[in-house]
CSV table of C-alpha atoms in Angstrom, one decimal:
chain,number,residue,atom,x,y,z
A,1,UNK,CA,-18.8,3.1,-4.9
A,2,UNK,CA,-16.7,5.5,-3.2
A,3,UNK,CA,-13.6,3.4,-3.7
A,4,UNK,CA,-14.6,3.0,-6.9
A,5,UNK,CA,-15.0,7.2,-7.6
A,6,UNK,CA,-11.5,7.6,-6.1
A,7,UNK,CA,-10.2,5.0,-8.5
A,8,UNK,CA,-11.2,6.1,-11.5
A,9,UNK,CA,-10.3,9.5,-10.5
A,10,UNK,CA,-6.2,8.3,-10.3
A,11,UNK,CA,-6.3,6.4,-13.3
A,12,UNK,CA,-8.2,9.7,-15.3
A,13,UNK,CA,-5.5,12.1,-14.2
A,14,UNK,CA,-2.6,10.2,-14.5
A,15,UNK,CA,-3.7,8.6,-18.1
A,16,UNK,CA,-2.1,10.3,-20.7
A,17,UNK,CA,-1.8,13.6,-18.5
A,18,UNK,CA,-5.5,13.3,-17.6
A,19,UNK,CA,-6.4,16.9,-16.7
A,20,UNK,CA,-3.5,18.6,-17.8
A,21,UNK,CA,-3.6,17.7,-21.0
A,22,UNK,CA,-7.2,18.9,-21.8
A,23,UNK,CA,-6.3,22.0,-20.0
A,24,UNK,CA,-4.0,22.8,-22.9
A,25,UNK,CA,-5.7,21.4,-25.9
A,26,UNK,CA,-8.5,23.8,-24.2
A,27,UNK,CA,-5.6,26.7,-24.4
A,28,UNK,CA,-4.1,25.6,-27.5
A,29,UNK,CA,-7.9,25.8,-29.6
A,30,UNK,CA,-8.8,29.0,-27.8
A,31,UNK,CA,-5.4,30.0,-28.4
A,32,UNK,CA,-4.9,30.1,-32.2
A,33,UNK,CA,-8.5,31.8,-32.7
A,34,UNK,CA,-7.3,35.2,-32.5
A,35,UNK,CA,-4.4,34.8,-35.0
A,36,UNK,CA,-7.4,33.5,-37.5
A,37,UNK,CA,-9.7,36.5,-37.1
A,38,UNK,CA,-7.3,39.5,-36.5
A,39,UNK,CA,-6.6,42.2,-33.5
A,40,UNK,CA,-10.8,42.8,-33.4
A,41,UNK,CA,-11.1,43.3,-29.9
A,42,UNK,CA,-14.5,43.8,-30.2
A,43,UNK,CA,-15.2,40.6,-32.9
A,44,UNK,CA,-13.3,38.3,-30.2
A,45,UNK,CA,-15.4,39.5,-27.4
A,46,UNK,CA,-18.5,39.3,-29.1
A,47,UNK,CA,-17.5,35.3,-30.5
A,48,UNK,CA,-15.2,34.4,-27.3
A,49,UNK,CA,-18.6,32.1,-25.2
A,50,UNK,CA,-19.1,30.8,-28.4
A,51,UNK,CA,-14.8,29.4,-28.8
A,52,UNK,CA,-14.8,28.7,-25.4
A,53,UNK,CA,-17.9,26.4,-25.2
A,54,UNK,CA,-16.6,24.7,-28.7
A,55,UNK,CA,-12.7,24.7,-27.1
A,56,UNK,CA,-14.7,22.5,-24.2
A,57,UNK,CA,-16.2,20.7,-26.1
A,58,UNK,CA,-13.4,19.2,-27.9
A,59,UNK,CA,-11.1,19.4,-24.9
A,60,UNK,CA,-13.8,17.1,-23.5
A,61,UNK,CA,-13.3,14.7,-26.4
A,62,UNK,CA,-10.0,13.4,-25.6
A,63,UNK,CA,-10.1,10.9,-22.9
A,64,UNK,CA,-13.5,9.5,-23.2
A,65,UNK,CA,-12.0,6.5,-24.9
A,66,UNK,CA,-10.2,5.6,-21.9
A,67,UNK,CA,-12.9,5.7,-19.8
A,68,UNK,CA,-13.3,1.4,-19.5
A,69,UNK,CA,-10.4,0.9,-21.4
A,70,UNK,CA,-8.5,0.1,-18.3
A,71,UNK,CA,-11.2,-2.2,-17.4
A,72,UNK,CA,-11.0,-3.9,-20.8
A,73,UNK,CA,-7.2,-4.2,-20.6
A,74,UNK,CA,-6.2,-6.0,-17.0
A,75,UNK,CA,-9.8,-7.9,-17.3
A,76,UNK,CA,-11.7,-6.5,-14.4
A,77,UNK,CA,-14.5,-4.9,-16.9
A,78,UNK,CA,-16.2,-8.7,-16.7
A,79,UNK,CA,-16.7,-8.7,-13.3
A,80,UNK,CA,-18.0,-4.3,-13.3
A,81,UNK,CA,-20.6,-6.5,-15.4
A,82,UNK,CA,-21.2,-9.6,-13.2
A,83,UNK,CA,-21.5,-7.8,-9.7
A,84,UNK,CA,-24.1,-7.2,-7.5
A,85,UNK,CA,-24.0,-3.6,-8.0
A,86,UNK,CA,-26.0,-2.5,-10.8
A,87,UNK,CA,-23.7,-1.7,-13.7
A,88,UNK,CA,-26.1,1.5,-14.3
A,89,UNK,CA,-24.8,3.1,-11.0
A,90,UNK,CA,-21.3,2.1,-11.6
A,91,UNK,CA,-21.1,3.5,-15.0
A,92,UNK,CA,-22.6,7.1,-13.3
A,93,UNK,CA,-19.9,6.6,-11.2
A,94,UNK,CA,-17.1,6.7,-13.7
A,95,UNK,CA,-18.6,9.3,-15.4
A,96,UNK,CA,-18.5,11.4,-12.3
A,97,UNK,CA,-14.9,10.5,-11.3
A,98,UNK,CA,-14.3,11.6,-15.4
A,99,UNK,CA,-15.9,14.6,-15.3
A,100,UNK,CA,-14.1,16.1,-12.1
A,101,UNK,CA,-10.7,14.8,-13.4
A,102,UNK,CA,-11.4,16.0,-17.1
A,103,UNK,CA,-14.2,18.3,-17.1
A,104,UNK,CA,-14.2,20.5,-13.9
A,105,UNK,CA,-10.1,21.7,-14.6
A,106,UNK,CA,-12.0,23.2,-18.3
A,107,UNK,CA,-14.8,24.6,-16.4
A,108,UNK,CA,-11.9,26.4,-13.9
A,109,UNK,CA,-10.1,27.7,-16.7
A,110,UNK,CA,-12.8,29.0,-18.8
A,111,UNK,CA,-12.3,32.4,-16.9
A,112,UNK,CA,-8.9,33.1,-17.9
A,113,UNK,CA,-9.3,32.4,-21.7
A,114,UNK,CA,-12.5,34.6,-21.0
A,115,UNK,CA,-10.2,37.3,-20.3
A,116,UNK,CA,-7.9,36.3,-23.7
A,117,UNK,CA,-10.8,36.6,-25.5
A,118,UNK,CA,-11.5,39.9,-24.1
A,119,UNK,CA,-14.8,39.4,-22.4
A,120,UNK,CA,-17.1,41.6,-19.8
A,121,UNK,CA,-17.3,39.8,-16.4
A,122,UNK,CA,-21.1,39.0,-17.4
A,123,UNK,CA,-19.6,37.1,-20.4
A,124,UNK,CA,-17.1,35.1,-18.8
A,125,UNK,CA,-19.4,34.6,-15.5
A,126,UNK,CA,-22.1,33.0,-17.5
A,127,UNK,CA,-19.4,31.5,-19.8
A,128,UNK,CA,-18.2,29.6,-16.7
A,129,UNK,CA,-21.8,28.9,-15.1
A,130,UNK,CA,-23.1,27.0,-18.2
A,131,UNK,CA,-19.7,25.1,-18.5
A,132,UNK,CA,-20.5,23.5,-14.8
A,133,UNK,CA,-24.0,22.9,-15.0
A,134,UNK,CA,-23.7,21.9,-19.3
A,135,UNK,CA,-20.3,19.5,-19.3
A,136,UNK,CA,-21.3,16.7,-17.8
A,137,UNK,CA,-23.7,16.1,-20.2
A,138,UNK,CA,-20.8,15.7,-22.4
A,139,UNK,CA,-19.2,13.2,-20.0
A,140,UNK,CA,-22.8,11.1,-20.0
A,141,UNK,CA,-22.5,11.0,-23.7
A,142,UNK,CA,-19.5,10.1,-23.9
A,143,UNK,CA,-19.7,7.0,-22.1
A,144,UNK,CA,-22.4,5.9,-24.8
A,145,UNK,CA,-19.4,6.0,-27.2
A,146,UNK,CA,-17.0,4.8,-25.1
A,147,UNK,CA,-18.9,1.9,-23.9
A,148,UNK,CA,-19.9,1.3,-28.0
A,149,UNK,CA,-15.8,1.7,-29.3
A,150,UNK,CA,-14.5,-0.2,-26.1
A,151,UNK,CA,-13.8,-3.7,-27.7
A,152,UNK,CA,-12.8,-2.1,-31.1
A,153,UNK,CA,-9.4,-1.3,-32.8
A,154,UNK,CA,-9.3,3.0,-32.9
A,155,UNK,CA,-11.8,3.1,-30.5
A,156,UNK,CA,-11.1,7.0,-29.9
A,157,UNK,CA,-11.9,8.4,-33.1
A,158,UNK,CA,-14.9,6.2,-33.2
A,159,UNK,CA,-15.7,8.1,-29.9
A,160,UNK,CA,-15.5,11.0,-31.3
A,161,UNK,CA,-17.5,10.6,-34.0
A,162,UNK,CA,-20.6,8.8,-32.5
A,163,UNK,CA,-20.4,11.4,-29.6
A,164,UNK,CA,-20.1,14.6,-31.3
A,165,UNK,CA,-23.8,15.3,-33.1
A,166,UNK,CA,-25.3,14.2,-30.2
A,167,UNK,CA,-23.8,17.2,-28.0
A,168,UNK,CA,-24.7,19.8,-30.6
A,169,UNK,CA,-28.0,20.8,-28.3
A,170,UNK,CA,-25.6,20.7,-25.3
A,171,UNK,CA,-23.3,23.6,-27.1
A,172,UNK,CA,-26.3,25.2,-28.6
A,173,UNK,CA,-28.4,26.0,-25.2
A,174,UNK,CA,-25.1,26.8,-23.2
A,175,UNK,CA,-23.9,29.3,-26.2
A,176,UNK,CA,-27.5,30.6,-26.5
A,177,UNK,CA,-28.0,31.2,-22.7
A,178,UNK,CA,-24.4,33.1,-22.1
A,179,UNK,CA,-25.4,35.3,-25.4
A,180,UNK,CA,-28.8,35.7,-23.8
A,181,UNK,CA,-27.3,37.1,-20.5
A,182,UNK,CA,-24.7,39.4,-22.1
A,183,UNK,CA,-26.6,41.1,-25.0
A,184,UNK,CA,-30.5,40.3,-24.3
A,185,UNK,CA,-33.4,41.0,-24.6
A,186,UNK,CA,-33.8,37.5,-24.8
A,187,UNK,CA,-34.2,35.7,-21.5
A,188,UNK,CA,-31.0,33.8,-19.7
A,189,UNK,CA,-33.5,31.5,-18.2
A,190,UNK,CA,-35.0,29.4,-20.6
A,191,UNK,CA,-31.6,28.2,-22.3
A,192,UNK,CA,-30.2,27.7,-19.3
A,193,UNK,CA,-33.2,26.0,-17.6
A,194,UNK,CA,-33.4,24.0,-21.1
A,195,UNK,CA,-29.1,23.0,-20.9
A,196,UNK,CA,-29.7,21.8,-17.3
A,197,UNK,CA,-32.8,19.4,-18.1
A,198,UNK,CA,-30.4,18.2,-20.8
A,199,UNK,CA,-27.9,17.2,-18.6
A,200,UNK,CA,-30.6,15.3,-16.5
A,201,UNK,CA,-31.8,13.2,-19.2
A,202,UNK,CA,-28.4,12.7,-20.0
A,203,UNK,CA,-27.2,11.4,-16.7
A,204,UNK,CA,-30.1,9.1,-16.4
A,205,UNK,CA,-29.9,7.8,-20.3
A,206,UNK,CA,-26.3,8.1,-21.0
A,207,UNK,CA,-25.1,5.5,-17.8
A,208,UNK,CA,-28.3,3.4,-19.0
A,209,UNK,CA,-27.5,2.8,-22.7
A,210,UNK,CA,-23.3,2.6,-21.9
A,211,UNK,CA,-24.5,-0.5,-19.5
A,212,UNK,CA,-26.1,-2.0,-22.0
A,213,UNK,CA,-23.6,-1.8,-24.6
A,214,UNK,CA,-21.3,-2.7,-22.0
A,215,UNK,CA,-23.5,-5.7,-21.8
A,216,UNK,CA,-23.6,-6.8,-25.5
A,217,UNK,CA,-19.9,-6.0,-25.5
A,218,UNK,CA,-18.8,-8.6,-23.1
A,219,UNK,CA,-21.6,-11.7,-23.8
């Protein structure tokens, strides 16, 4: 498993630019917001957790079709299938190798495009916090839609669309929490209590419904 984790994370950073490229599709979304709204400092301060969070999001979009395609290409996803290791686990392990090649370089720059969109500390603090504990559950299901699109021609905007209404509680409890924190009177805890449990049953259901589709796929 930890041959495998060390794998995947290789072939996620050096596919298609891996980290680097979300970095800057992350820079590039936040980027062009102020141009759209104006010179408000105070509008892009008061909206910036809520484009940074959607910037993630999207960011997070862009390799999850590659995240078996190698293994569908030289062959080897057949026998992920067929070994003794359950394919649950190795599917959690992918997504883990994903998320810290992909998903923890976003949750690293968050604070800098914090301070672009002119936020307090709190803001971009909290803005950062419910990126680390929320984005993997974007990773988790991801690999649903990956595992669905795998054996299928355009497989990444297929991704993209199975994956994206499913996330929309994961952006709604990690925008609701870092609002929570910075403006009150409602409670940071609750959302943020709420966006971690998501990203439980996400990493226990989202490796679990990938194998099987990874199943189906190859039979």
């Amino acid at each position: 498993m930890t041959a495998l984790f060390f794998r995947d994370l290789r072939l996620s950073v050096r596919a298609g630019g891996g980290a680097l490229i979300g970095i800057l599709f992350f820079l590039t979304v936040v980027a062009i917001i102020p141009f759209a709204v104006g010179p408000d400092l105070k509008l892009l301060s008061r909206i910036g957790p809520a484009i940074v969070w959607i910037g993630a999001l999207l960011a997070s979009l862009l390799g999850l079709d590659r995240l078996f395609q190698a293994e569908r290409d030289d062959g080897s996803l057949d026998l992920l299938v067929m070994q003794e290791t359950p394919l649950v686990l190795t599917v959690f392990i992918k997504c883990a190798a994903h998320w810290v090649a992909t998903g923890l370089p976003l949750v690293i720059a968050s604070p800098l495009l914090g301070l672009f969109m002119n936020m307090n500390e709190t803001a971009i603090a909290t803005t950062a916090l419910t990126l680390l504990v929320g984005s993997p559950a974007l990773t988790f299901i991801g690999a649903v839609g990956a595992a669905v699109a795998v054996a299928l021609p355009r497989g990444g905007l297929l991704v993209s669309i199975l994956v994206l209404p499913l996330t929309i509680p994961v952006l709604i409890f990690g925008v609701s929490a870092t609002y929570a924190a910075v403006e009150g009177p409602q409670p940071f805890l609750p959302p943020f209590l709420i966006l971690i449990a998501l990203t439980l049953f996400f990493a226990v259901l989202g490796p679990a419904a990938a194998a099987l589709a990874l199943r189906n796929t190859t039979d």
